[in-house]
XYZ file of C-alpha atoms in Angstrom:
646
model
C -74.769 -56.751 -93.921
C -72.778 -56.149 -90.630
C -68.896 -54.600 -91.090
C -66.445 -56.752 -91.570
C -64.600 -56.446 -87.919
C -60.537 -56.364 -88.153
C -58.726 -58.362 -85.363
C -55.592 -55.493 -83.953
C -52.654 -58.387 -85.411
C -54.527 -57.916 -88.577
C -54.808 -53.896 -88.289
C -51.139 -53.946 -87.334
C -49.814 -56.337 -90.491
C -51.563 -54.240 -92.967
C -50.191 -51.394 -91.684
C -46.963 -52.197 -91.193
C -47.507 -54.164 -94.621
C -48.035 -50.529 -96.792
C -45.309 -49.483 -94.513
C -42.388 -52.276 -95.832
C -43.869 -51.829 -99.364
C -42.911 -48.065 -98.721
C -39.566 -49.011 -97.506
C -39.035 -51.320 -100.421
C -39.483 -48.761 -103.072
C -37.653 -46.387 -101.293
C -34.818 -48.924 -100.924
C -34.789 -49.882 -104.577
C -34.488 -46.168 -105.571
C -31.492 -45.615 -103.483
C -30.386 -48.998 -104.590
C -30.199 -47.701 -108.586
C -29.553 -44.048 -107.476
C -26.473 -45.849 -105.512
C -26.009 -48.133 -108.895
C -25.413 -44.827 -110.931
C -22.879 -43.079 -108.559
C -20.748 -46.198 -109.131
C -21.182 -46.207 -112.688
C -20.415 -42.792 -112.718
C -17.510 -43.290 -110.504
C -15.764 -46.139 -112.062
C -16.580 -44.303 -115.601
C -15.315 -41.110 -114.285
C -11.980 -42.936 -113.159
C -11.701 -45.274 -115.634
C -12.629 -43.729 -118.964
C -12.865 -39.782 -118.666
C -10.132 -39.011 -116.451
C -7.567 -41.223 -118.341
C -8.980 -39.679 -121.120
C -8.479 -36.000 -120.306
C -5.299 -36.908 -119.125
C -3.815 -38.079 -122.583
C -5.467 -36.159 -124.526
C -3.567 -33.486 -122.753
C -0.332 -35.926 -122.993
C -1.189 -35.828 -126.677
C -1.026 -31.874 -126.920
C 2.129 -31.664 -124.892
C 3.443 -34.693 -127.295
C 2.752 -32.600 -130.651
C 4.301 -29.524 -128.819
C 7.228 -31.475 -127.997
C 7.534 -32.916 -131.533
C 7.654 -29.383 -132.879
C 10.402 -28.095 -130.410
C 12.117 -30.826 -131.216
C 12.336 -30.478 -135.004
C 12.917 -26.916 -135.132
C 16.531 -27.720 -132.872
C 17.054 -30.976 -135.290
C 17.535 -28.265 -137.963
C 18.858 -25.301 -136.181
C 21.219 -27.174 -133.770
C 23.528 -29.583 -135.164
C 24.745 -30.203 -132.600
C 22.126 -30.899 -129.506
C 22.114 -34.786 -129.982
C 20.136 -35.317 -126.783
C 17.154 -33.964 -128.582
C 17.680 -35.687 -131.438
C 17.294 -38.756 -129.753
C 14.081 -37.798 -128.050
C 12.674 -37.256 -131.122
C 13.357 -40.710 -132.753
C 12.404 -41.373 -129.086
C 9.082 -39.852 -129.881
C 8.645 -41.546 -132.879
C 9.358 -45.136 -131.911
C 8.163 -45.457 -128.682
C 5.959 -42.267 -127.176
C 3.818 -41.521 -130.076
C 3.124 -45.886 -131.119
C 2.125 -45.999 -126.959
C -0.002 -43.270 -126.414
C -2.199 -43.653 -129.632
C -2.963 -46.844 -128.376
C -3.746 -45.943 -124.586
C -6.193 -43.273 -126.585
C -7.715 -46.020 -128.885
C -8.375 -48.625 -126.161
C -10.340 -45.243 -124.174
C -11.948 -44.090 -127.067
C -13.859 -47.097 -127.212
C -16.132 -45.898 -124.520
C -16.177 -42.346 -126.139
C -19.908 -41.628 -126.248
C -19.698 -38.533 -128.619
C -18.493 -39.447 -132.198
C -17.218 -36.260 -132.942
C -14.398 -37.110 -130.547
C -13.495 -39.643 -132.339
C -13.624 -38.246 -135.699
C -11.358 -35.805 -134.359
C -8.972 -37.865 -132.834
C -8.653 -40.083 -135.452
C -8.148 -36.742 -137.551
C -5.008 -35.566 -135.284
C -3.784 -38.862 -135.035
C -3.555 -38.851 -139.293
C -2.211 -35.085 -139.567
C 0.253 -36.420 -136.822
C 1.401 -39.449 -138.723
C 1.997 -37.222 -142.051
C 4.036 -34.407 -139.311
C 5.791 -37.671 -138.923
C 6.478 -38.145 -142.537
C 7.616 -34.638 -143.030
C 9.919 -34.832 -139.908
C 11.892 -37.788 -140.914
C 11.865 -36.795 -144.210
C 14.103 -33.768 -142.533
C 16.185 -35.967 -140.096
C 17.284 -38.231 -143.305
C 18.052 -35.322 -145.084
C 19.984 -33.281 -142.090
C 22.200 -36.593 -140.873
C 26.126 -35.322 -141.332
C 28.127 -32.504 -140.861
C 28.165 -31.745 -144.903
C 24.659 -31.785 -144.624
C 23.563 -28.712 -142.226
C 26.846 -26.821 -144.624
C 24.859 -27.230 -147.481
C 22.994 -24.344 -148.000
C 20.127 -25.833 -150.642
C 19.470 -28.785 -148.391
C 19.208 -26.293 -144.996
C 16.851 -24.218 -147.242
C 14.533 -27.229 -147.919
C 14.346 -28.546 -143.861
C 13.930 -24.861 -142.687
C 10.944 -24.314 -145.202
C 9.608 -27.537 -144.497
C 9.656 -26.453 -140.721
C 7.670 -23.179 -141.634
C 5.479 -24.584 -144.771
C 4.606 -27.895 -143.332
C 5.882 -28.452 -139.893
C 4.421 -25.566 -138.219
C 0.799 -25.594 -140.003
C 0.402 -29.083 -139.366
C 0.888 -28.541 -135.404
C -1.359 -26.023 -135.380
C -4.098 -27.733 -137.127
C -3.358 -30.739 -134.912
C -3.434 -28.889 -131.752
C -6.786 -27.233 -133.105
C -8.088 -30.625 -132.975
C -6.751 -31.791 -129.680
C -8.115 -28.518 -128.466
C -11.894 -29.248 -129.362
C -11.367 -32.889 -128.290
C -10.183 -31.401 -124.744
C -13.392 -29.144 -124.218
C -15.071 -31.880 -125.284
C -13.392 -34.118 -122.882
C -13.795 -31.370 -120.331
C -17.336 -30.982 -120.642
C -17.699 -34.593 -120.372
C -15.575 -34.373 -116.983
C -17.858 -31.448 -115.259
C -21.046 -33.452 -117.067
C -19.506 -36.522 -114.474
C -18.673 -34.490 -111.977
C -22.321 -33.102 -111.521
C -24.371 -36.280 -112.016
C -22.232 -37.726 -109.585
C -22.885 -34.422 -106.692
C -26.499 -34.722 -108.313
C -27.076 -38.997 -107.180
C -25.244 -37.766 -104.282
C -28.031 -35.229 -103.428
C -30.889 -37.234 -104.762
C -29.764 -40.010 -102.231
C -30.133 -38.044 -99.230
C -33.042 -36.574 -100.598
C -34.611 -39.816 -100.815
C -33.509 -41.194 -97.718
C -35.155 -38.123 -95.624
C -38.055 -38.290 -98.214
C -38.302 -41.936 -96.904
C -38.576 -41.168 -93.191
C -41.200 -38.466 -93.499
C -43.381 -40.927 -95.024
C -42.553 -44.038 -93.067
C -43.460 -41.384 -90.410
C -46.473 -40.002 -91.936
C -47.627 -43.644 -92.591
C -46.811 -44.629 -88.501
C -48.996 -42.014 -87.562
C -51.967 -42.806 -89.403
C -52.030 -45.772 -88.547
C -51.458 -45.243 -84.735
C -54.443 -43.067 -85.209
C -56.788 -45.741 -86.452
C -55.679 -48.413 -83.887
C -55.882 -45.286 -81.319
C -59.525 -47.111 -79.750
C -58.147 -50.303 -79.740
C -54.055 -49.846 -78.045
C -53.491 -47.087 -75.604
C -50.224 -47.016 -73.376
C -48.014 -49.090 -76.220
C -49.478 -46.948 -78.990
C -49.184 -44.001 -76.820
C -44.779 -44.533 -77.133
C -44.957 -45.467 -80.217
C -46.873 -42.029 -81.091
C -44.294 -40.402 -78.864
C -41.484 -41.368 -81.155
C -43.111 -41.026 -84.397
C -43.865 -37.394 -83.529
C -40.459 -36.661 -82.870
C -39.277 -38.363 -85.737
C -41.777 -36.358 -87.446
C -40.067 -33.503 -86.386
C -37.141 -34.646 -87.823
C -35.188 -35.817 -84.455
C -33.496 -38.736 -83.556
C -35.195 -40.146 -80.777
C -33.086 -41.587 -77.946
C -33.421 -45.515 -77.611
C -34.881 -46.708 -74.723
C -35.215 -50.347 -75.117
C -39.106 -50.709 -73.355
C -40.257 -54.215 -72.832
C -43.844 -55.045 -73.916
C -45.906 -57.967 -73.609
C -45.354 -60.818 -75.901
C -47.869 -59.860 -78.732
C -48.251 -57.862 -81.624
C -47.861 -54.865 -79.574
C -44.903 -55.966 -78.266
C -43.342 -57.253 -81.763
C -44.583 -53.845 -83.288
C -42.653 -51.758 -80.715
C -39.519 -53.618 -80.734
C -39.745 -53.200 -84.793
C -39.802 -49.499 -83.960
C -37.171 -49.570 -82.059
C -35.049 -51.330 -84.244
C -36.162 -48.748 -86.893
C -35.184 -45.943 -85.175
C -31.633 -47.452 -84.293
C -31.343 -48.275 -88.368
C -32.877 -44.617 -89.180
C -30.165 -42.996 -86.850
C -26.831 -45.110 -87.780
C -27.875 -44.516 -91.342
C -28.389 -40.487 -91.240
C -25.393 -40.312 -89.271
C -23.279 -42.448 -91.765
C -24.761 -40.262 -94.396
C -23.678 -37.224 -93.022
C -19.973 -38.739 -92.468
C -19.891 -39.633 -96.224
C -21.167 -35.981 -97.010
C -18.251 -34.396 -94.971
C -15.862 -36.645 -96.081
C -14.874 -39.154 -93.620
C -14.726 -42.409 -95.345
C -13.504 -44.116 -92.509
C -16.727 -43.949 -90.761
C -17.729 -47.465 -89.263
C -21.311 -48.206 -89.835
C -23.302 -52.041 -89.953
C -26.099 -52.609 -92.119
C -29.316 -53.762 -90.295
C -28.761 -57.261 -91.829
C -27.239 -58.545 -94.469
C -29.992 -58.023 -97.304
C -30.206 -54.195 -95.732
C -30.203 -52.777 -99.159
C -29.968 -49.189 -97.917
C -27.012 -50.080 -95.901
C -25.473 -51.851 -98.608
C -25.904 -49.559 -101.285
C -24.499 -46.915 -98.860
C -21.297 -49.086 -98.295
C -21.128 -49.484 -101.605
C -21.141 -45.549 -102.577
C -18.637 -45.069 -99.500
C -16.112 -47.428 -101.332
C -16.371 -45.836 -104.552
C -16.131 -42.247 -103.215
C -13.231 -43.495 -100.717
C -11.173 -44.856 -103.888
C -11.844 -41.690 -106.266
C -10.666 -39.299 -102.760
C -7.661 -41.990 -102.085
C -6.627 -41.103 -106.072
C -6.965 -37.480 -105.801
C -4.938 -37.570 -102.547
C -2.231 -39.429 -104.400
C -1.952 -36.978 -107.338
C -2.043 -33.704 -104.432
C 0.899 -35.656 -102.673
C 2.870 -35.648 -105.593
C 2.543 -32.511 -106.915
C 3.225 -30.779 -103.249
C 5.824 -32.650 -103.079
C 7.336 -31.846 -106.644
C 6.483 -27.893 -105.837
C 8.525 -28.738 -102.392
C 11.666 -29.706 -103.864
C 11.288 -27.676 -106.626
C 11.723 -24.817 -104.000
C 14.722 -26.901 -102.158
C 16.501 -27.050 -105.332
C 16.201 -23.506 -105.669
C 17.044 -22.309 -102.835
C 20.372 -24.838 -102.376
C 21.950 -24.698 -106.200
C 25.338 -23.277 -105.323
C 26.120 -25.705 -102.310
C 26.622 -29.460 -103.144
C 27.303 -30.523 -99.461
C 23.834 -28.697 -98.144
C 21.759 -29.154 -101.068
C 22.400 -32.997 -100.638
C 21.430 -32.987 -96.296
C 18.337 -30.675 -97.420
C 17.697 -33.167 -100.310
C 17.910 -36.369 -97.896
C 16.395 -35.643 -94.740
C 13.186 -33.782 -95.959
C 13.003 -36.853 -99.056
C 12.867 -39.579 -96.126
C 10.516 -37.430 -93.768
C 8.101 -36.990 -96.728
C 8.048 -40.313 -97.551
C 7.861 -41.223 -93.735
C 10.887 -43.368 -94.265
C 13.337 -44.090 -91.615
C 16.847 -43.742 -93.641
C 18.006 -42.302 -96.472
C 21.678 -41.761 -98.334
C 23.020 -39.638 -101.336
C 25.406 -40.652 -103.550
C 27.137 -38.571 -105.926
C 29.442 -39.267 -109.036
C 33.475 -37.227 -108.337
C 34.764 -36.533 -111.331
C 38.214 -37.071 -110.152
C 40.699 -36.666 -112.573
C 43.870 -38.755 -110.915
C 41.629 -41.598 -110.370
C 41.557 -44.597 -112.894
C 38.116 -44.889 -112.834
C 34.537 -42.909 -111.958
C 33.196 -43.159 -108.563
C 30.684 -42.459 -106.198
C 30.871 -40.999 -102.650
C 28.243 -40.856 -99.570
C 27.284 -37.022 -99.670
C 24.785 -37.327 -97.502
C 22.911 -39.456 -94.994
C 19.410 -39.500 -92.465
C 20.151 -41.503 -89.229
C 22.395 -43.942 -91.267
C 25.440 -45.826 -89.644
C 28.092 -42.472 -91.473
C 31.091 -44.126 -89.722
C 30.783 -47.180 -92.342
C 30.450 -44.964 -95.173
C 33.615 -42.068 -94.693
C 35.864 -41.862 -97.460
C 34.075 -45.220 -99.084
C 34.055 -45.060 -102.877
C 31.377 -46.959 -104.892
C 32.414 -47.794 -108.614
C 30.177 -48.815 -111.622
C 28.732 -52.428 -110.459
C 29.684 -52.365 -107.227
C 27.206 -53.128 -104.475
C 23.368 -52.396 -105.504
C 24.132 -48.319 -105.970
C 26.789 -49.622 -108.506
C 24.615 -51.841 -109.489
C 22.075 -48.883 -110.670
C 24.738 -47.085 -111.967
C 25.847 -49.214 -113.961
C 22.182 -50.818 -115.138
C 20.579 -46.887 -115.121
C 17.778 -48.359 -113.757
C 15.641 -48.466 -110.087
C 16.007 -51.521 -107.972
C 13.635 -51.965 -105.481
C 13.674 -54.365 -102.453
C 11.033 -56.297 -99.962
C 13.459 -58.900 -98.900
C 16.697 -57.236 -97.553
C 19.864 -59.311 -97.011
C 20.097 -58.879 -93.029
C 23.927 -57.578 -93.661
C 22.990 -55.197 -95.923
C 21.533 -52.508 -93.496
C 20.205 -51.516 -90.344
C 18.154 -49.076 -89.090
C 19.446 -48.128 -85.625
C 18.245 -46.364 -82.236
C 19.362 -45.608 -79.466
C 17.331 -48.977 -78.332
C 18.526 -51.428 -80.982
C 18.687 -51.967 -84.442
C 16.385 -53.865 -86.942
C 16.723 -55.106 -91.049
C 14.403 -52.288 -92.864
C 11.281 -53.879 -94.955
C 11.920 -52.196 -98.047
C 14.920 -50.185 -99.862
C 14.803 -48.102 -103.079
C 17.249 -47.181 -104.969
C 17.261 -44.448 -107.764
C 19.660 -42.962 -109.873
C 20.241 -39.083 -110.333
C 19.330 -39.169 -114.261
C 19.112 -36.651 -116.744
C 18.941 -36.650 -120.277
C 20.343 -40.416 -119.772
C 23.246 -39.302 -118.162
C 23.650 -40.320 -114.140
C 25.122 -38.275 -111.676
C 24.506 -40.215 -108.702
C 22.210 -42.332 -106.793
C 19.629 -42.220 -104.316
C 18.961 -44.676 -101.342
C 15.963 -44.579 -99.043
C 15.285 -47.515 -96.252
C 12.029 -47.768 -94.582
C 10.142 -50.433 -92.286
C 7.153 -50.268 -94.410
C 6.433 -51.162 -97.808
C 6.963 -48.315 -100.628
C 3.628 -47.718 -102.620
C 3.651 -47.722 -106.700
C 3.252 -43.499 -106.558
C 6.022 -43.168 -104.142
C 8.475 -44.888 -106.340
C 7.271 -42.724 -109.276
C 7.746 -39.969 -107.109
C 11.080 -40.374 -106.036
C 12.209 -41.434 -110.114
C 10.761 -38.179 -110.711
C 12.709 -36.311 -107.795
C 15.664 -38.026 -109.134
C 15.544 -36.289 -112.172
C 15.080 -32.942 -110.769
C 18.133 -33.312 -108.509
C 20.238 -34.617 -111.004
C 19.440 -31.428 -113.476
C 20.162 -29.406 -109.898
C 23.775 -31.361 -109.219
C 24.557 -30.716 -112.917
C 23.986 -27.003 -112.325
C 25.765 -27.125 -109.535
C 28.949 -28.908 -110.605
C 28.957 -26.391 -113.422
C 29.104 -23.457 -110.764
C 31.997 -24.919 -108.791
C 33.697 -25.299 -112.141
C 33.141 -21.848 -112.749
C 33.982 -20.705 -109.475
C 37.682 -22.797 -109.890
C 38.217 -20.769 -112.795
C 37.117 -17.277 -111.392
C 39.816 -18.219 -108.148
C 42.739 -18.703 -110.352
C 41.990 -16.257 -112.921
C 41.929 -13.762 -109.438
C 45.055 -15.508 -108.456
C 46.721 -15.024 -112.155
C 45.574 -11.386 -111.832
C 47.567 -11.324 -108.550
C 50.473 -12.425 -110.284
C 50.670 -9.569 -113.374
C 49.931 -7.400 -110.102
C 53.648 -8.384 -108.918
C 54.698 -8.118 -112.534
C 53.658 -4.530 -113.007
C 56.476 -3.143 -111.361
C 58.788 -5.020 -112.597
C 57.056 -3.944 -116.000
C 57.206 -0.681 -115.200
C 60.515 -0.344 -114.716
C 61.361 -1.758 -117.869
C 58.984 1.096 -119.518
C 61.036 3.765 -118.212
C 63.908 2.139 -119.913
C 62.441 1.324 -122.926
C 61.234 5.235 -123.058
C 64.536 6.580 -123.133
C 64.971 3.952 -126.233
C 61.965 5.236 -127.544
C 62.882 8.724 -127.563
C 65.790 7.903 -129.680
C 63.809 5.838 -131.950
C 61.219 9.005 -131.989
C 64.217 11.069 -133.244
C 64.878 8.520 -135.793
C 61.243 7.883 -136.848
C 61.023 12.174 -137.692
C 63.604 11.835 -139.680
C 62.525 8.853 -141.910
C 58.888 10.346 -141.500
C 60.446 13.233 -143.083
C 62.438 11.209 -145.593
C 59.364 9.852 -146.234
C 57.441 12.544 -146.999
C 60.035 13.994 -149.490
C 58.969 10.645 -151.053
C 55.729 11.218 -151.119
C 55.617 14.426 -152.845
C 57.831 13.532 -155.440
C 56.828 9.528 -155.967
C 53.401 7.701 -156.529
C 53.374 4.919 -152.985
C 51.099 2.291 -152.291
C 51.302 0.132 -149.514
C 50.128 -3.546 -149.727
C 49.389 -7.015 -147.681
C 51.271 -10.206 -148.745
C 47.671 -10.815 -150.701
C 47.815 -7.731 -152.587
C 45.038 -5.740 -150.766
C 46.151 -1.929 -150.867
C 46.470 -0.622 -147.287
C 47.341 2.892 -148.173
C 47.984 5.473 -151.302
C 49.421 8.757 -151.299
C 47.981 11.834 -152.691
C 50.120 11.331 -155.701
C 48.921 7.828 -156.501
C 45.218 8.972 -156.027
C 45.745 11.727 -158.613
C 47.315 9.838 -160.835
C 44.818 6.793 -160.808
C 41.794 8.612 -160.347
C 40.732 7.779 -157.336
C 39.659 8.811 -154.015
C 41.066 7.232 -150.663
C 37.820 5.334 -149.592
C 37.735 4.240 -152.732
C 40.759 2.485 -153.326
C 41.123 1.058 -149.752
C 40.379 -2.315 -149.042
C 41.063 -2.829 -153.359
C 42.768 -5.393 -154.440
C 45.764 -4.905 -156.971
C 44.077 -6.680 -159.505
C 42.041 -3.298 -159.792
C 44.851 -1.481 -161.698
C 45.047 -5.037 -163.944
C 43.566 -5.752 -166.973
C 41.307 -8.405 -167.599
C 43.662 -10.508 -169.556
C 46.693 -9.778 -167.223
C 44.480 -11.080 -164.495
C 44.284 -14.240 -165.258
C 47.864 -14.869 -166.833
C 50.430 -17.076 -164.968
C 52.827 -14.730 -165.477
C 50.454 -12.369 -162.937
C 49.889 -14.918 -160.596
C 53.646 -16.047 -160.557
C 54.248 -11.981 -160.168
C 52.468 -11.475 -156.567
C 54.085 -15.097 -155.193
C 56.984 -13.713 -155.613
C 55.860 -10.288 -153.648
C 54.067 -12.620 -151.155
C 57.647 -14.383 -150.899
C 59.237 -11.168 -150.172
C 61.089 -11.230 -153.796
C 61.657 -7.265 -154.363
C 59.947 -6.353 -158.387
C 60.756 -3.783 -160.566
C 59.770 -2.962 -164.023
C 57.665 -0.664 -166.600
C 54.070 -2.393 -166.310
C 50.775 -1.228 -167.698
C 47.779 0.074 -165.516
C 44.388 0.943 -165.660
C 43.129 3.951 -164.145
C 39.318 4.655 -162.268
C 37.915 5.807 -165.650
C 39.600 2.766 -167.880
C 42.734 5.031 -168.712
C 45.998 3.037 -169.739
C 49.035 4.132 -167.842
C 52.209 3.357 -168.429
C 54.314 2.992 -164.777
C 57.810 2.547 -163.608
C 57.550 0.357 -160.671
C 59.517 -0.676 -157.670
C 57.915 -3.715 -155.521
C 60.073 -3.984 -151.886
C 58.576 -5.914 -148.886
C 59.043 -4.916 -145.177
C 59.485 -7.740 -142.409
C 58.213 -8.954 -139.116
C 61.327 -9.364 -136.650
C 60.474 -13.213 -137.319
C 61.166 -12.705 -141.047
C 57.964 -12.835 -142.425
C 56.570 -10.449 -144.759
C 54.799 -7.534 -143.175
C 53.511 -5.230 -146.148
C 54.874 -4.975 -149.709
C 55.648 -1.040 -150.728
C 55.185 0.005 -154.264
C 57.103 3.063 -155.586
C 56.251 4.271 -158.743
C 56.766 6.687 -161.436
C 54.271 7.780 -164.498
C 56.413 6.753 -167.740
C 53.194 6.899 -169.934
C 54.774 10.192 -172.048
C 57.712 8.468 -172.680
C 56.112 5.419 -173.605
C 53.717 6.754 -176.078
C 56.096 8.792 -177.517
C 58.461 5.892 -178.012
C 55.407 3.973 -179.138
């Protein structure tokens, strides 16, 4: 039997036939490797980022909870956090749980859920315990009564504290879970990645390997044609891209298989080089699949999209939070100067947002005005001449507006009187105006106003709301300081004042020491007098309530006690227990506490229980206003007499 003899179209098509079934497979595995970086993409951005991300909301929510019911009970008086707790109650807490829920759907690891579910029960009985404590701790008589402030502070260390812990225990495993899960994504997704371009050079070797041998066989048969082809497939063999140089064969299946090379090489090169783009980064690359069912080229699209949207979202988030960290350090740096804090504030807001205009608004607190304003305290390239010495009240105009509503407004359709945004070539209506009040802690301070010819993005707006709230903490601080300052000036300026005094003062000293003097002279005699007193009578010197301020020797002898102990005593110590309590004793010290002078034999206890018998005289000395200063007790030891007569 002769050999079956093979016609060169027919050598060709089953070559180039293995060669597409090669090219096939190869496509279909990028096809489902490029099928799994989008499911791990849109799973990675839909399910375990959100995920992470309020699971650590939840952690910072349980936190906040506790800080927040430890002030409820220590500070009556800080109102603002009482309403972010019932706040956190009503609205936070209901909302996040069920952001969590609807994500944990997809939760692959059940643990996570268990745990969750946990928290979200311990939370829900923190709950209990915390408005058990709110009820209790509502009014003023509440916090003063000591049994009821016993109860909320233990429940704050017995129940309040444990249960965050064990709560943030939870959220703690559920968040190395959750990170795990993240780095798990992370690294299948650099893994398809890799496997892709492994694949796709993978696929060229043997498309190349496969060329070859065949060129070989049909070597006899095709010489020159074959001969270019082989030329190119040895390069690509080498792993170059081969330039393109568009030969013209004849009309056959020489000519058809050459042109197919060609057009392989072409594909080959603009799909290594858009691979390479997408592995660096640039997703703006430009690259046109071979047709449109080029599955390779599609899938590689596809894959560019997805990685595109997941780098677009990162950049987002990095713009925000360098721009938070910016005006963080603005703030800083400009917190004792309203006027330049406010141009800093403006002109770097608009440039970062790569808006054109930009005002500041901020509340006077004017005290001879009927009414709260607003005042322009500072612009980027706005029309300032229109807006000098304008004042914007509560309602007025769309910054009134927001003031008054405490609430954004944005615009795409401005009025064409509203605004302008002027050059030195002309002037045009902007596309889009935000406005933002200075809020914190629900109380405005002002307004912020940005113009700009293109359309404000979603994140911007939540960026400037949050900006908003850092300068309006800032302008608070600030107003304090000038407050502060006001009262430092004129407490300098007072000090001036008693400066000018102090001779006038001092002059009136020297006088006043020659009338001292005299009075010296005077007081040595009655100190003298006095003392003659003392060592002959028992003294005791009293306040209006009866409190002894002073004893003499005698007195202490006689009563048996020392000085320290005595002083401070009330005169009820000398009393006994039955004389105490009479009306007659109580009516006794009125009368002393009314000046009324006393006198009388009255019986008296001494240290060691000891019954005296005393002869007393009760006078009171005076303020120069009349009222009593101290009441003086002089008194004499009668007890011989009295037990004698007894």
């Amino acid at each position: 039997m002769g050999k079956i003899k093979f016609k060169i179209g027919n050598k060709i098509f089953g070559g180039f036939l293995v060669l597409i079934v090669f090219f096939i497979v190869n496509a279909a595995i990028i096809f489902i490797n490029g099928n799994k970086i989008d499911t791990v993409v849109n799973t990675s951005s839909e399910i375990i980022r959100p995920s992470k991300e309020a699971i650590n909301d939840f952690i910072l929510l349980v936190t906040r909870s506790k800080m927040l019911i430890t002030n409820w009970v220590y500070l009556q008086s800080n109102t603002d956090d009482k309403e972010a707790l019932k706040n956190l109650h009503e609205f936070e807490y209901p909302q996040l749980k069920d952001k969590i829920n609807n994500l944990k759907v997809e939760w692959e690891v059940d643990s996570q859920k268990a745990l969750i579910d946990s928290a979200f029960l311990k939370f829900e009985k923190l709950m209990t315990v915390e408005k058990d404590i709110m009820s209790q701790l509502v009014t003023f008589d509440n916090y003063e009564d000591p049994l009821t402030k016993l109860l909320a502070e233990d429940a704050i260390d017995s129940q309040v504290i444990p249960l965050t812990a064990s709560i943030t225990e939870d959220l703690d495993k559920v968040a190395v879970t959750q990170q795990s899960v993240t780095e798990d994504s992370d690294g299948d997704l650099k893994s398809a990645a890799s496997q892709l371009r492994t694949i796709t050079v993978i696929t060229g070797v043997i498309i190349v390997s496969l060329s070859l041998i065949i060129a070989f066989i049909m070597a006899r048969n095709i010489t020159k044609p074959i001969n270019y082809i082989k030329d190119i497939l040895v390069k690509l063999g080498k792993g170059e891209l081969v330039d393109e140089r568009n030969r013209k064969f004849s009309n056959d299946e020489i000519g058809e298989m050459a042109g197919a090379m060609d057009n392989l090489v072409s594909g080959l090169r603009s799909t290594t080089f858009f691979a390479e783009n997408i592995g660096k980064g640039n997703y703006d690359s430009e690259f046109k699949p071979l047709s449109e069912h080029d599955t390779l080229g599609n899938a590689l699209i596809e894959m560019r999209n997805n990685l595109y949207r997941v780098a677009e979202e990162d950049k987002k988030r990095s713009w925000s939070t360098e721009g938070l960290a910016k005006f963080g350090d603005i703030l800083r740096k400009n917190n004792d100067n309203i006027e330049k804090l406010s141009d800093d504030i403006i002109s770097n807001l608009v440039k970062y947002l790569g808006a054109n205009q930009g005002g500041l608004y901020i509340i006077e607190e004017d005290d001879s005005a009927d009414e709260p304003y607003m005042v322009l305290t500072a612009c980027y390239a706005w029309d300032k001449k229109k807006y000098i010495d304008q004042k914007v009240f509560k309602g007025e105009g769309l910054a009134g507006q927001v003031w008054l509503e405490r609430d954004s407004i944005y615009l795409t359709e401005v009025p064409d009187n509203y605004i302008k945004i002027t050059s030195g070539l002309g002037d045009a209506n902007p596309r889009s105006v935000l406005i933002v009040p200075l809020k914190v802690n629900d109380e405005i301070y002002g307004v912020v106003e940005v113009a700009s010819f293109k359309d404000f993005e979603d994140y911007e707006k939540e960026f400037v709301e949050k900006i908003a709230e850092s300068i309006a903490s800032t302008v608070s601080s600030v107003k304090i300081n000038a407050k502060t300052q006001k009262l430092l000036e004129e407490s300098q300026e007072m000090t001036e004042q008693m400066r000018s005094q102090e001779e006038e003062m001092r002059q009136n000293m020297e006088e006043l020491q020659a009338t001292q003097e005299e009075m010296q002279r005077s007081q040595s005699e009655a100190e003298s007098t006095m003392d003659a007193i003392n060592r002959s009578v028992s003294t005791v010197e009293f306040d209006e309530e009866g409190k002894i301020l002073n004893a003499n020797r005698n007195f202490l002898e006689l009563m048996g006690y020392t000085r320290d102990e005595i002083l401070g005593e009330y005169h009820r110590i000398l009393v006994s227990k039955d004389d105490k309590s009479s009306e007659e004793y109580k009516l006794f010290w009125r009368d002393l506490s009314a000046g009324v002078p006393k006198e009388g034999e009255f019986k008296r206890l001494t240290k060691s229980g000891e019954v005296k018998f005393l002869k007393e005289n009760y006078a009171a000395t005076r303020h120069r206003d009349g009222s009593v200063a101290k009441i003086m007790l002089f008194a004499y030891d009668v007890s011989e007499y009295k037990l004698a007569g007894v």
